[in-house]
XYZ file of C-alpha atoms in Angstrom:
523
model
C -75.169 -81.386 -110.869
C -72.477 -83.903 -109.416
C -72.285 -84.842 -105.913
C -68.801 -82.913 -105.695
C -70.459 -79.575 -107.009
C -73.420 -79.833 -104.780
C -70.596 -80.112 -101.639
C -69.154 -77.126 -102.683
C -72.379 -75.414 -103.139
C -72.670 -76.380 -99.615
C -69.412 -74.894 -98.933
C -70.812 -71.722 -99.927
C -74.347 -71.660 -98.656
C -72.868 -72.388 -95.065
C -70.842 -69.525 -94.151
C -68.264 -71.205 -95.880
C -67.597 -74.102 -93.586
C -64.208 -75.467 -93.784
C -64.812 -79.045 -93.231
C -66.595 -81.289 -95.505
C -67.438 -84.455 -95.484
C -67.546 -86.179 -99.097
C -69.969 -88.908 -98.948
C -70.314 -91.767 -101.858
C -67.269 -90.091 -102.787
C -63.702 -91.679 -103.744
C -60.606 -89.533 -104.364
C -57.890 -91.007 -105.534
C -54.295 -89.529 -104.862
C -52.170 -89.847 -107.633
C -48.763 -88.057 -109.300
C -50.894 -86.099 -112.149
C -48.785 -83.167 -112.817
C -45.359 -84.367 -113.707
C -42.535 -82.669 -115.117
C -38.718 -83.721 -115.905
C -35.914 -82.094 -117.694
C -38.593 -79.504 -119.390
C -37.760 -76.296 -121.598
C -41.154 -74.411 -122.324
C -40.698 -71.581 -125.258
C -41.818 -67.907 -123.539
C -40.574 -66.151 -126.293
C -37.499 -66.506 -129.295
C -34.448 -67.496 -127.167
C -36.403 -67.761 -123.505
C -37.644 -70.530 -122.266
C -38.678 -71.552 -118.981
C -37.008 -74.202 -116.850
C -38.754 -76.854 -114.894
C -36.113 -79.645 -114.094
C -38.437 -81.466 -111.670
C -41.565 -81.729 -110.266
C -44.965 -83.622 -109.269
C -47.548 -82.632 -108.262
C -50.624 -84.468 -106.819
C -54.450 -84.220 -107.508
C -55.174 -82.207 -104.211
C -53.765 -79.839 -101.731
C -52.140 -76.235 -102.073
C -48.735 -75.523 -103.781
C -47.148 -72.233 -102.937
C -44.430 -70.851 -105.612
C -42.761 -67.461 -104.770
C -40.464 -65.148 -107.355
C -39.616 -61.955 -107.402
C -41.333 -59.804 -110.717
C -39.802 -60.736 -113.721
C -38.981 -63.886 -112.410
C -41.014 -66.273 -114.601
C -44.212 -66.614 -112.292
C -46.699 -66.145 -114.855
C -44.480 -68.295 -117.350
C -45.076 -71.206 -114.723
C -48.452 -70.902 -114.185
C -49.277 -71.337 -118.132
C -46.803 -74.235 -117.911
C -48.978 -75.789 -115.035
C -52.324 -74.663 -117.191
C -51.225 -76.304 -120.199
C -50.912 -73.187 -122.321
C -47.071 -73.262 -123.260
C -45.734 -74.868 -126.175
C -42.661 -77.076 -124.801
C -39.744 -77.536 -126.368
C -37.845 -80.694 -124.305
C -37.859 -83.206 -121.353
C -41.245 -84.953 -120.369
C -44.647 -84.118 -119.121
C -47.348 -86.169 -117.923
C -50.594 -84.421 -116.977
C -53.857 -86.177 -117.016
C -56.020 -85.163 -119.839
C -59.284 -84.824 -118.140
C -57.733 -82.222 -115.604
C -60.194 -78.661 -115.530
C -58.121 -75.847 -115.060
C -58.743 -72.578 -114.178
C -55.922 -69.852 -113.886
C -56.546 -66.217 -113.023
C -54.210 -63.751 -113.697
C -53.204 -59.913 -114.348
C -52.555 -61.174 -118.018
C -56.407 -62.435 -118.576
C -57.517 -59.465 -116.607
C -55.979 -57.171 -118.981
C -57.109 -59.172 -122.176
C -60.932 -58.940 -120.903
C -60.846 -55.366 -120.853
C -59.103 -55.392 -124.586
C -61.785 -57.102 -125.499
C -64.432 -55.013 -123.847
C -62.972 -52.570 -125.206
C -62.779 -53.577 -129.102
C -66.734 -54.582 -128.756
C -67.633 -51.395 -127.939
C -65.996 -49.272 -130.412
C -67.463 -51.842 -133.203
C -68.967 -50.133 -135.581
C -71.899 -52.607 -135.504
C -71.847 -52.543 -131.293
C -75.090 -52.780 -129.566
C -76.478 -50.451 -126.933
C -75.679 -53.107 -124.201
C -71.941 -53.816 -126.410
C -71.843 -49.867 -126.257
C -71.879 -50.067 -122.410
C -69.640 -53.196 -121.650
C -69.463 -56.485 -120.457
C -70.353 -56.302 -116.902
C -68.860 -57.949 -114.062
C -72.252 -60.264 -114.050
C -72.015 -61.298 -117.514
C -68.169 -62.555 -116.813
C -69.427 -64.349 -114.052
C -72.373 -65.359 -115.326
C -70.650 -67.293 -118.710
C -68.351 -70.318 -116.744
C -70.366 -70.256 -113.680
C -70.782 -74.053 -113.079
C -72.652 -73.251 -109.483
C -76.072 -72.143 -108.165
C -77.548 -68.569 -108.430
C -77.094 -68.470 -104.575
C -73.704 -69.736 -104.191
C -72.878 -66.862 -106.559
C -74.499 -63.961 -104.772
C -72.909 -65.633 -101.323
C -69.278 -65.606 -102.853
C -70.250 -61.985 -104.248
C -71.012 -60.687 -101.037
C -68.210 -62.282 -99.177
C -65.638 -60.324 -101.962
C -67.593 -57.263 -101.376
C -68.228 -57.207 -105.057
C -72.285 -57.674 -105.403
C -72.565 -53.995 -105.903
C -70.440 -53.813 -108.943
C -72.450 -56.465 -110.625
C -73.941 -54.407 -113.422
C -71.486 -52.118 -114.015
C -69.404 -52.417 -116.576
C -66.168 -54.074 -116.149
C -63.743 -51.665 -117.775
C -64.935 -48.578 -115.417
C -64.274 -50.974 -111.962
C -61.048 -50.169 -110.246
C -58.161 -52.928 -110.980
C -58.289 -54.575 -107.307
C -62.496 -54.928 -107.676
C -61.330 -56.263 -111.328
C -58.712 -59.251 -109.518
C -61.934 -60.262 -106.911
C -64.215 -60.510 -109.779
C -61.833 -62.831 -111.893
C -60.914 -64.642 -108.782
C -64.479 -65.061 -108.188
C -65.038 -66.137 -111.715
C -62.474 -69.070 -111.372
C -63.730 -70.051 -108.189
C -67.762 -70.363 -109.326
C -66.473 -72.206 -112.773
C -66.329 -74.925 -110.450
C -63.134 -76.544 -111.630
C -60.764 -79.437 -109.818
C -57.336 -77.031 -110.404
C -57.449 -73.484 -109.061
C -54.246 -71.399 -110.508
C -53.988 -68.141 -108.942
C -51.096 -65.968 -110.243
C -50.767 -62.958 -107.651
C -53.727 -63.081 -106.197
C -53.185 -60.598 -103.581
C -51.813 -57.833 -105.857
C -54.053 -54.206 -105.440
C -56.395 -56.169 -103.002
C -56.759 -54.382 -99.373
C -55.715 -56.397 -96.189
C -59.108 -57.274 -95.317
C -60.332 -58.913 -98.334
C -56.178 -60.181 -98.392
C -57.421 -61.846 -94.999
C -60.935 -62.899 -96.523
C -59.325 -64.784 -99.628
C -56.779 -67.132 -97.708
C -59.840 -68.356 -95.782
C -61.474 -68.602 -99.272
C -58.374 -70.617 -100.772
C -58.094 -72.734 -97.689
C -61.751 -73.822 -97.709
C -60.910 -74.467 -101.420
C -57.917 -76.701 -100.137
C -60.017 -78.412 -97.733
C -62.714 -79.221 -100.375
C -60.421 -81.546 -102.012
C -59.059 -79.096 -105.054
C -55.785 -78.767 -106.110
C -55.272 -74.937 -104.973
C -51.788 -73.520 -106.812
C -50.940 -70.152 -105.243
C -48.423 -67.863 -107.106
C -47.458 -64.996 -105.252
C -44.720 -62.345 -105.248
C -44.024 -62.369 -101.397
C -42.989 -64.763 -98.782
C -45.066 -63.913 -96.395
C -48.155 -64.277 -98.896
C -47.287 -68.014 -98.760
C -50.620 -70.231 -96.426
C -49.508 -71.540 -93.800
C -51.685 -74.864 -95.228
C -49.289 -74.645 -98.380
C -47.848 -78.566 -98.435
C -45.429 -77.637 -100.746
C -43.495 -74.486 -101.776
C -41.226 -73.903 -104.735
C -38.737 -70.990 -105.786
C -38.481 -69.442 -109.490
C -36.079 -67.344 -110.476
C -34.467 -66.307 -114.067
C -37.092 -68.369 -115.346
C -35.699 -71.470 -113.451
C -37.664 -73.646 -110.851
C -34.990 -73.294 -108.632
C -36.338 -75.209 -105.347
C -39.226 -77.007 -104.425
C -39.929 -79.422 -101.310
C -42.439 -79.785 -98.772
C -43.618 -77.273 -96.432
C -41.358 -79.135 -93.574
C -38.038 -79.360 -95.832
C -38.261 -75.877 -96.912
C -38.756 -74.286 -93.267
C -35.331 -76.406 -92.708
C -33.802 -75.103 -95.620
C -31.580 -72.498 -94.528
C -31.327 -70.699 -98.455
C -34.880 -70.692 -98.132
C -35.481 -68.665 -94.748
C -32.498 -66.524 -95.872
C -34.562 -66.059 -99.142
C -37.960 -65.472 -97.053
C -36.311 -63.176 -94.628
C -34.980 -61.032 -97.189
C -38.428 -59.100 -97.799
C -38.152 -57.861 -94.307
C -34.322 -57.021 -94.376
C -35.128 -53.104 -95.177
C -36.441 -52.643 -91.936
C -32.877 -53.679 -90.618
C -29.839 -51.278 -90.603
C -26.476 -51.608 -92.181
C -24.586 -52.095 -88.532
C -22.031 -49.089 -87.683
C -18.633 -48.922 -88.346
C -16.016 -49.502 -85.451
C -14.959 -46.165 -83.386
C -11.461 -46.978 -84.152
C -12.490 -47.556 -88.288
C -10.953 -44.923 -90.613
C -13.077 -41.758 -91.434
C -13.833 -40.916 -94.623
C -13.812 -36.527 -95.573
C -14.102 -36.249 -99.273
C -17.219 -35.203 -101.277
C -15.904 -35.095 -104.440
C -15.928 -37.795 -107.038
C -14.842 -41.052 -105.900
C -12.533 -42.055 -109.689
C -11.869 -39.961 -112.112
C -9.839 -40.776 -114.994
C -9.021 -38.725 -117.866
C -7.578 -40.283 -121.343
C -6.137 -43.477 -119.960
C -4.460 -45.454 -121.843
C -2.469 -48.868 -120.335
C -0.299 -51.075 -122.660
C 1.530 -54.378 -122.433
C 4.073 -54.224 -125.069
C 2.895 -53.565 -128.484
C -0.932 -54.423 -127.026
C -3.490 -51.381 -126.149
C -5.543 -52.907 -122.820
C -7.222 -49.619 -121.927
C -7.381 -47.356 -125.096
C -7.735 -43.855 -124.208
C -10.504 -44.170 -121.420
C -12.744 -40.960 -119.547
C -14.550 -41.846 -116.665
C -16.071 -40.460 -113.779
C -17.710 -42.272 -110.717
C -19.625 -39.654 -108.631
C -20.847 -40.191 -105.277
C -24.314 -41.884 -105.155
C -23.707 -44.095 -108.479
C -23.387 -47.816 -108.778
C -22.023 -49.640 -111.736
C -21.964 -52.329 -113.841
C -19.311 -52.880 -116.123
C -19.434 -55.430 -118.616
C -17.457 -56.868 -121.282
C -15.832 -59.853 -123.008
C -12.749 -62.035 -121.529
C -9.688 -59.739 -122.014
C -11.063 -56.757 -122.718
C -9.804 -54.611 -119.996
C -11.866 -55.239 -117.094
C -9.237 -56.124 -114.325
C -7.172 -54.054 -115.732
C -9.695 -51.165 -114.821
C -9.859 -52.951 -111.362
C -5.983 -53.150 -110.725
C -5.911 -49.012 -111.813
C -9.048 -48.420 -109.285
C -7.920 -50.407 -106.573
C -4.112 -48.845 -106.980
C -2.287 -52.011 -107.816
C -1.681 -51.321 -111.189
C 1.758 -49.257 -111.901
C 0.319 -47.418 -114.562
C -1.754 -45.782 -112.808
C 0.717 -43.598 -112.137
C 1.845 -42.599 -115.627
C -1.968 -41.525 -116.067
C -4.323 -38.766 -115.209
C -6.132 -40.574 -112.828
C -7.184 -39.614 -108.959
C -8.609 -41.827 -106.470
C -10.966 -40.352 -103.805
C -9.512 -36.828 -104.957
C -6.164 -37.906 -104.843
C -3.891 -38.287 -108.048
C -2.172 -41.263 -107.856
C 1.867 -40.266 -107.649
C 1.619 -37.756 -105.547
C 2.336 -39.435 -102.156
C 0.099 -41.730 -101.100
C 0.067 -45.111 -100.403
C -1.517 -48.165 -101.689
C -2.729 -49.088 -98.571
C -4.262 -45.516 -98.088
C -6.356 -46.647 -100.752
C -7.176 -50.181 -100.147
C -8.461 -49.297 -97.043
C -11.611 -47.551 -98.446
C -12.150 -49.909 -100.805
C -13.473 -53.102 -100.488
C -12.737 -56.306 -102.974
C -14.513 -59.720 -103.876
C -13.812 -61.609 -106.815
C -13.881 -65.168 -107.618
C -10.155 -65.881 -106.915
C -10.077 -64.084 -103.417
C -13.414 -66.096 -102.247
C -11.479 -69.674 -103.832
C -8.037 -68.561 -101.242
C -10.342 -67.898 -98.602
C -9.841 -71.689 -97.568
C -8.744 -71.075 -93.811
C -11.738 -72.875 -91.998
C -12.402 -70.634 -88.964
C -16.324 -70.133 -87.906
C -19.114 -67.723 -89.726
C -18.355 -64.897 -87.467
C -14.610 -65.288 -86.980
C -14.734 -64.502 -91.200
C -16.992 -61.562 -90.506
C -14.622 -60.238 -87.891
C -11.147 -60.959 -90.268
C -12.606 -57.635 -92.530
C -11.625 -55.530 -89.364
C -8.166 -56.650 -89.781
C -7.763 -57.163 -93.804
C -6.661 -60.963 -93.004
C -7.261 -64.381 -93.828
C -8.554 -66.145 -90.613
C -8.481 -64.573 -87.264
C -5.495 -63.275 -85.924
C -6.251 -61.073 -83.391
C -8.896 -60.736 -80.166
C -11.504 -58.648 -81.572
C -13.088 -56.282 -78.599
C -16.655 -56.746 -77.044
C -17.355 -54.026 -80.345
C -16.042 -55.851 -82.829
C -17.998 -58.696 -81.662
C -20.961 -57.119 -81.364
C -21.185 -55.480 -84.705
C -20.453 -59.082 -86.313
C -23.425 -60.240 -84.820
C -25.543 -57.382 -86.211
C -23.851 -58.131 -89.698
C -25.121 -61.963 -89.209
C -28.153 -60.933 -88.558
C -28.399 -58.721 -91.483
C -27.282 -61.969 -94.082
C -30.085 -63.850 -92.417
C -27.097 -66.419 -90.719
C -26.902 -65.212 -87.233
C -28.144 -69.661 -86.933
C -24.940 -70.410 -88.435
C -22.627 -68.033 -86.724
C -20.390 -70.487 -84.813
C -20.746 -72.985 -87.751
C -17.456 -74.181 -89.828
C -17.623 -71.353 -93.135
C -16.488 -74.109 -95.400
C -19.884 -76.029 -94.112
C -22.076 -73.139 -95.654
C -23.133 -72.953 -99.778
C -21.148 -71.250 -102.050
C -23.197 -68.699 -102.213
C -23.558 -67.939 -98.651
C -20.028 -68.262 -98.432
C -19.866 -65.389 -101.139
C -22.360 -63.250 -98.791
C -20.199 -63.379 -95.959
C -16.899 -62.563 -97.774
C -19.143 -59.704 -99.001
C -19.977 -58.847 -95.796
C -16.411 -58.851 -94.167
C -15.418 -56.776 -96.779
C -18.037 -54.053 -95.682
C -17.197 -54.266 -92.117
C -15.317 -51.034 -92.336
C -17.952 -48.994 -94.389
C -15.515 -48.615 -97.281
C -16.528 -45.566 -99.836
C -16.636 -48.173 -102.497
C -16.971 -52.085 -102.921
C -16.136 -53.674 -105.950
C -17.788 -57.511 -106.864
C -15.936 -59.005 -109.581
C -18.209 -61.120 -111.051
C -20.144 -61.973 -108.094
C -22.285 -64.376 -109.429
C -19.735 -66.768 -110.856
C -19.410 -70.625 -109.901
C -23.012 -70.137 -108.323
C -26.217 -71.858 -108.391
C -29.634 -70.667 -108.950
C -30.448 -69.807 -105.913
C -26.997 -68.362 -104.305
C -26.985 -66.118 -107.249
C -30.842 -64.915 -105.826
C -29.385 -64.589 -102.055
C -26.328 -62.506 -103.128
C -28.222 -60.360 -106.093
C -31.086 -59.313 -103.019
C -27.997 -58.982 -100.596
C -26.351 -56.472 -103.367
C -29.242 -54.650 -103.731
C -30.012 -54.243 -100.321
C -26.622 -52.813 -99.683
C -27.102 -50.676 -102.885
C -30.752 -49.301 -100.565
C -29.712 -48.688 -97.762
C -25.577 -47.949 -97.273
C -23.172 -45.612 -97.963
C -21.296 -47.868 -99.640
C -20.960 -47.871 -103.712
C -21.220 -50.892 -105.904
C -18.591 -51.278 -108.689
C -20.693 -54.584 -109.933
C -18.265 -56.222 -112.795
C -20.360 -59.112 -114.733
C -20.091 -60.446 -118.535
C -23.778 -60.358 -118.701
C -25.884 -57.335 -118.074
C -29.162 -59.587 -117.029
C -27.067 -60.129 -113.420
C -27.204 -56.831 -112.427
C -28.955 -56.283 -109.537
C -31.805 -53.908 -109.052
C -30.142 -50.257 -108.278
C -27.389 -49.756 -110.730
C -27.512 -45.825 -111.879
C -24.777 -46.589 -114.674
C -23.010 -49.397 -117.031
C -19.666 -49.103 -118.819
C -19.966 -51.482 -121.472
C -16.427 -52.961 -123.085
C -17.625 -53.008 -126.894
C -14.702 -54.909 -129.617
C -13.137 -52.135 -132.210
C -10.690 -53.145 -134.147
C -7.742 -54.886 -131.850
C -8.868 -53.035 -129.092
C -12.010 -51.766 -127.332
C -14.096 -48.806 -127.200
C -16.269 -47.947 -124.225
C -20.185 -47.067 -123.977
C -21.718 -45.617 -120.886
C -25.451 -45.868 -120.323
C -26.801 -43.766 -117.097
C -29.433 -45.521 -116.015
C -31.501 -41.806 -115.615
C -31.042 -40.258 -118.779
C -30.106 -43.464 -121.596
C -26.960 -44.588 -123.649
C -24.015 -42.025 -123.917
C -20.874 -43.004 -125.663
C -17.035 -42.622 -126.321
């Protein structure tokens, strides 16, 4: 056994001591994990993204996504287990890897499972593979290391019982334990903390930071901020299958995208911040659009060709489609600018347009953020002096808002995680958190319905993250609806109930609706 095994063995056999001291031993710090420009195939037509990064022969590396994000897609990367398909990648040959994951979980008990419906299964293959015999087959440490670990995971009990009847959290501490006893210099753990209880939560940090302090590389994937160590050196984002930031520990704290980001997971716990007293009232129940075979023409050209639609309270939608197929003109008819709108059976909030009202008596309860609007929004007044222009439907700040105004601006800072940068310049902040507070001061008023036109465009990775969470957030927890108009139905944020879907026919377009509940309808 080498001198760096029998340390960790020590590790073990004294109550997991989390200093040791490496004699005879030289460890040389060096770039071994490096990664530039590189496209790794997940599947046809998805790859994952990793335009940068190194990573050293020791310490703990922290990456946080959302599901679906392309965790598990990064962790192969890091494992060597994904074919890649450009840019560079240097990793050291003689690296030992070990990666735990839900994936490998799930393939054991497959496994397990084929052996003992064999037809040629013995009576031990008839009653499993038990947790002892995974252990048992890469263990690279002592018998008593092993039962130490076993009893620190609470697990010694499950031992002999067959893996496929433990419960799926006992299942992630015995494969967790199984990568730790293999012994190996690179510990990948891909949501480590999913199903486990908040004691044994608590019981493997101080397991992975002994295993950081022993001189291991220790790479952490986890689905939560606030799962990140606080001995994590480095911490990356990923998102859409893109490694979307990564810095130290110290740069990333700094990084105000980042705390916006990490604050996020606790933002349901915060209220959408009251309307002013003097802020119009709403008193309809009925649908909020309803249109009935709409057509709109320019000259000899059909734009909307004979379109029924109705948006109900509660729903959200996406609507999707190519360039020129319709879209702002289904924006310009909702929002009341459009003059056709009154040659058509159409009502807005119960109301059929022609029959006396105003367009401001409809702009008011809706509120509007597109592209164009955020690129005229140029006047360079502070954070909250934008927040408080929504009250007033301006451009800059005009007027003194009152002690209420102010006060509810602050909440709504608070809310978009900037409450840091209220008296800073707006033009100073990202794009994207420029787009979140444009969203915001258009909510200020607690409009019946808020409509994003194409919310994500002209943004980067991770401003489309902040104002996607934002969205769906507001989608949670308001009473505001989300008209959420997009080219691409992979932007939608989580929360959409129903999609209208632009689809080519002929020289014009016909329209397919999808509720989110019940599956694809049509027209």
């Amino acid at each position: 056994m080498s001198g760096k095994t029998q340390k960790w063995d020590q590790l073990f056999l004294c109550s997991f001591v989390t200093v040791l001291y490496f004699s005879n031993s030289v460890f040389i710090v060096m770039n071994y994990m490096k990664f530039q420009n590189c496209r790794f195939i997940i599947a046809r037509d998805k790859f994952l993204g990793i335009d940068n990064l190194e990573l050293s022969d020791t310490g703990c590396v922290a990456f946080v996504g959302a599901n679906g994000s392309g965790k598990t897609s990064l962790a192969k990367a890091l494992a060597r287990e994904l074919v890649i398909a450009s840019g560079q990648v240097s990793i050291d040959v003689n690296l030992d890897i070990a990666r735990i994951s839900f994936e490998k979980q799930v393939n054991i008990i497959e496994e397990d499972f084929k052996l003992r419906n064999s037809d040629n299964a013995s009576e031990s293959e008839l009653y499993g593979i038990t947790s002892r015999q995974l252990l048992e087959s890469t263990c690279r440490s002592s018998p008593e290391v092993m039962k130490a670990l076993c009893d620190r995971l609470d697990i010694t009990k499950l031992l002999d019982f067959p893996y496929h009847v433990i419960s799926s959290g006992e299942g992630r501490k015995v494969m967790i334990a199984r990568a730790i006893l293999a012994n190996k210099n690179v510990v990948i753990m891909d949501a480590p903390f999913d199903g486990i209880d908040v004691q044994t939560r608590r019981d493997l940090m101080s397991i992975f930071y002994e295993l950081y302090e022993s001189n291991r590389l220790v790479v952490l994937i986890v689905n939560r901020y606030d799962e990140i160590p606080e001995f994590a050196q480095h911490i990356g984002i990923i998102s859409d299958c893109e490694l979307i930031k990564f810095g130290t520990r110290q740069q990333m704290l700094a990084d105000l995208e980042f705390m916006q980001l990490k604050n996020s997971e606790s933002i349901a716990s915060l209220a959408v911040p009251d309307a002013p007293s003097d802020a119009p009232v709403y008193n309809f129940d009925g649908p909020l659009v309803e249109m009935e075979d709409v057509v709109v023409r320019y000259m000899d050209k059909v734009i909307i060709n004979h379109l029924t639609m109705t948006i109900n309270r509660g729903e959200n939608w996406q609507i999707t489609g190519p360039n020129g197929a319709g879209k702002s003109t289904l924006l310009s008819l909702i929002t009341g600018d459009h003059p056709q709108g009154y040659s058509n059976n159409l009502k807005l909030f119960g109301i059929r347009r022609g029959s006396g009202e105003t367009i401001w008596d409809i702009k008011k309860k809706i509120g509007f953020v597109s592209p164009s609007f955020h690129l005229s929004y140029r006047v360079n007044c502070s954070v909250r002096n934008v927040i408080l222009s929504g009250y007033y439907d301006s451009i800059g700040l005009y007027e003194m808002p009152g002690d209420e105004k102010l006060l509810l601006a602050d909440k709504w800072l608070n809310v978009i995680g900037l409450e840091t940068a209220a008296n800073a310049p707006f033009m100073s902040l990202s794009f994207g958190q420029q787009r979140i507070v444009l969203i915001a001061r258009a909510l200020v008023k607690h409009p019946p319905v808020l409509i994003l036109d194409e919310p994500l465009q002209g943004l980067d990775a991770v401003s489309r993250l902040l104002v996607k969470k934002f969205v769906e957030y507001l989608m949670k927890s308001g009473s505001t609806q989300v008209l959420f108009v997009s080219h691409h139905k992979e932007d939608a944020p989580l929360g959409i109930t129903n999609i209208l879907e632009f689809v080519p026919s002929g020289v014009s377009y016909k329209y397919r609706f999808t509720d989110m509940k019940e599956g694809v309808g049509g027209q």
